[in-house]
Short mmCIF file of C-alpha atoms in Angstrom, two decimals:
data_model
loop_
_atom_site.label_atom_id
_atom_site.label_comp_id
_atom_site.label_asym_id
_atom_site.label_seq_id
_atom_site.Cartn_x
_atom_site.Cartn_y
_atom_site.Cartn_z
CA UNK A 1 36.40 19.24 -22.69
CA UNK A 2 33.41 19.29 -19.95
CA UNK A 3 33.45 16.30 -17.31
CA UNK A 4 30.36 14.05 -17.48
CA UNK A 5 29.84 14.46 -14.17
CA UNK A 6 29.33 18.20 -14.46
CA UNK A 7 26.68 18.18 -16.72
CA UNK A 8 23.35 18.48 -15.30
CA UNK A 9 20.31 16.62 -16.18
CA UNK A 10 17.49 18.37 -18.83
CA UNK A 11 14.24 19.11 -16.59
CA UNK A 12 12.33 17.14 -18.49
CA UNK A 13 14.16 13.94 -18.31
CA UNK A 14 14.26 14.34 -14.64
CA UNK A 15 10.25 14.88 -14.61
CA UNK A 16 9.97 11.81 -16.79
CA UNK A 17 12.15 9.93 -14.49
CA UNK A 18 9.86 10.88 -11.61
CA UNK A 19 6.56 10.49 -13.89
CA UNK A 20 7.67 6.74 -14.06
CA UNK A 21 8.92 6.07 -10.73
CA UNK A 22 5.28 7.45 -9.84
CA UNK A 23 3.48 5.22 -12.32
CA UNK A 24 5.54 2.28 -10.91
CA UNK A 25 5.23 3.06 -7.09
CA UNK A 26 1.37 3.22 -7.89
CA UNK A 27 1.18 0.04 -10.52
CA UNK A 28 2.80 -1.84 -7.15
CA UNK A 29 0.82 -0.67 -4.43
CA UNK A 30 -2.38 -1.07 -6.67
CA UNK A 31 -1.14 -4.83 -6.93
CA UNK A 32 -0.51 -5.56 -3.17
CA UNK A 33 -4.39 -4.43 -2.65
CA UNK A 34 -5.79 -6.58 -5.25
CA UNK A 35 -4.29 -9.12 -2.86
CA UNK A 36 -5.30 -8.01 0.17
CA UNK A 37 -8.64 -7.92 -1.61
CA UNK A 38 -8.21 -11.16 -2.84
CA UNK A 39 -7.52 -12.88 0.26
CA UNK A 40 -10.11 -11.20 2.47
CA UNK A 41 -12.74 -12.03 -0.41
CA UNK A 42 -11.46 -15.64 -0.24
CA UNK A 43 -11.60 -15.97 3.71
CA UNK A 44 -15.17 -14.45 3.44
CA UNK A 45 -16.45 -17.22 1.28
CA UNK A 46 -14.76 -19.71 3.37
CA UNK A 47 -17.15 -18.21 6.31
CA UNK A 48 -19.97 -17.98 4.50
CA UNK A 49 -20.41 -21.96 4.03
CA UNK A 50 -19.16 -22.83 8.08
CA UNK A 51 -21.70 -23.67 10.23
CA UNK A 52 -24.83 -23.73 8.45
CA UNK A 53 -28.06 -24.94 9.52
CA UNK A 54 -26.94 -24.76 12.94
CA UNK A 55 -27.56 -21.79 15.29
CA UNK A 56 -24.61 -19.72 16.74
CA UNK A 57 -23.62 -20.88 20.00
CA UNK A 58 -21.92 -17.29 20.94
CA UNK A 59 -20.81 -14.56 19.36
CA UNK A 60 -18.14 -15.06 16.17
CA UNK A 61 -14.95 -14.85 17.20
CA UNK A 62 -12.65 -11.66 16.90
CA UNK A 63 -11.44 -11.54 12.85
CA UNK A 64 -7.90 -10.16 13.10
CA UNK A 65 -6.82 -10.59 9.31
CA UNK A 66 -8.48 -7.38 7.83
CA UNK A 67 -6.66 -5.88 10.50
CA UNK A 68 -3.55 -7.40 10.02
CA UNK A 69 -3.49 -7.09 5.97
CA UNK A 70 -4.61 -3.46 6.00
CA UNK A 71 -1.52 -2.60 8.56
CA UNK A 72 0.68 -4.55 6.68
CA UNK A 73 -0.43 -2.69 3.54
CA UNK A 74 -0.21 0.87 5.06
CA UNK A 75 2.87 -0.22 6.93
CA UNK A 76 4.74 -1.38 3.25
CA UNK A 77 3.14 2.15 1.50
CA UNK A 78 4.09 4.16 4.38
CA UNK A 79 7.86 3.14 4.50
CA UNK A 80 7.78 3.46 0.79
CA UNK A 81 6.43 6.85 1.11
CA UNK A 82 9.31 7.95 3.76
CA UNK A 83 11.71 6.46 1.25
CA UNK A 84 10.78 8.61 -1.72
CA UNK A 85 10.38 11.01 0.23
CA UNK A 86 14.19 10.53 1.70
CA UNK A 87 15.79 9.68 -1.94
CA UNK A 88 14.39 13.51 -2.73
CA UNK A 89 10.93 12.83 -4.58
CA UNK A 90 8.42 14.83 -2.92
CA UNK A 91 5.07 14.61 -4.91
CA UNK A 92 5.55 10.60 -5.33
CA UNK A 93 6.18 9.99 -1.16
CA UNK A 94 3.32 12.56 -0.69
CA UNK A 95 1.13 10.27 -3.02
CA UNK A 96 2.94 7.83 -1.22
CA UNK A 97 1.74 9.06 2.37
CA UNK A 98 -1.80 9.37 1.51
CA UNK A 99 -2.06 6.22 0.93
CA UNK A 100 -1.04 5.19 3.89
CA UNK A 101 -3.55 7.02 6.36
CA UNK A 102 -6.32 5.88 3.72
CA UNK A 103 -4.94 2.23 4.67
CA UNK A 104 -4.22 2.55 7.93
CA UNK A 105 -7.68 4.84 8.59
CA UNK A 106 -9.08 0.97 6.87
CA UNK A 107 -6.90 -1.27 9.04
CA UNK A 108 -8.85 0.90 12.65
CA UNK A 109 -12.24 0.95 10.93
CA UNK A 110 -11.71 -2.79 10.81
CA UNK A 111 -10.10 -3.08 14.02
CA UNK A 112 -13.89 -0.78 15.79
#
């Protein structure tokens, strides 16, 4: 009688495992910037309504928080990305990885 721990796993439940870890990875990073979104949005209409009908006395101050929510968000999809890529899931931290220069490329062009 054949150990369990000898038998291998069929291809395609191993591609279905990584098909939903994929969906998953993607369902949560779409998530986290829906509220990055959400905040900047929210901080933009609080701007909108400050100081009106008076002139600017300077320039506006430096805005760090697209900055600092884009990082954070490349930083979280990045270190995800390293993980899968660690734990042996290649495509998914590759997916994983692009997303995180496409956030962190954000997080500079808000920084210039």
């Amino acid at each position: 009688m054949p150990e369990d721990a000898d038998k291998q796993p069929a291809a395609g439940t191993d591609a279905l495992t990584a098909g939903c870890l994929l969906l998953l990875v993607l369902v949560a990073d779409a998530a986290a910037g829906f509220l990055v979104v959400l905040l900047l949005a929210v901080r933009g209409l609080g701007r909108m309504d400050a100081g009106a009908g008076q002139p600017p006395a300077g320039p506006p101050p430096t805005d760090w928080a697209p900055l600092l929510c884009f990082g954070a968000l490349a930083l979280a999809v990045g270190v995800t990305g390293v993980l899968l890529l660690r734990l042996g899931h290649p495509f998914i931290g590759a997916v994983q990885m692009v997303l995180c220069v496409f956030f962190a490329g954000h997080a500079l062009g808000a920084w210039a």
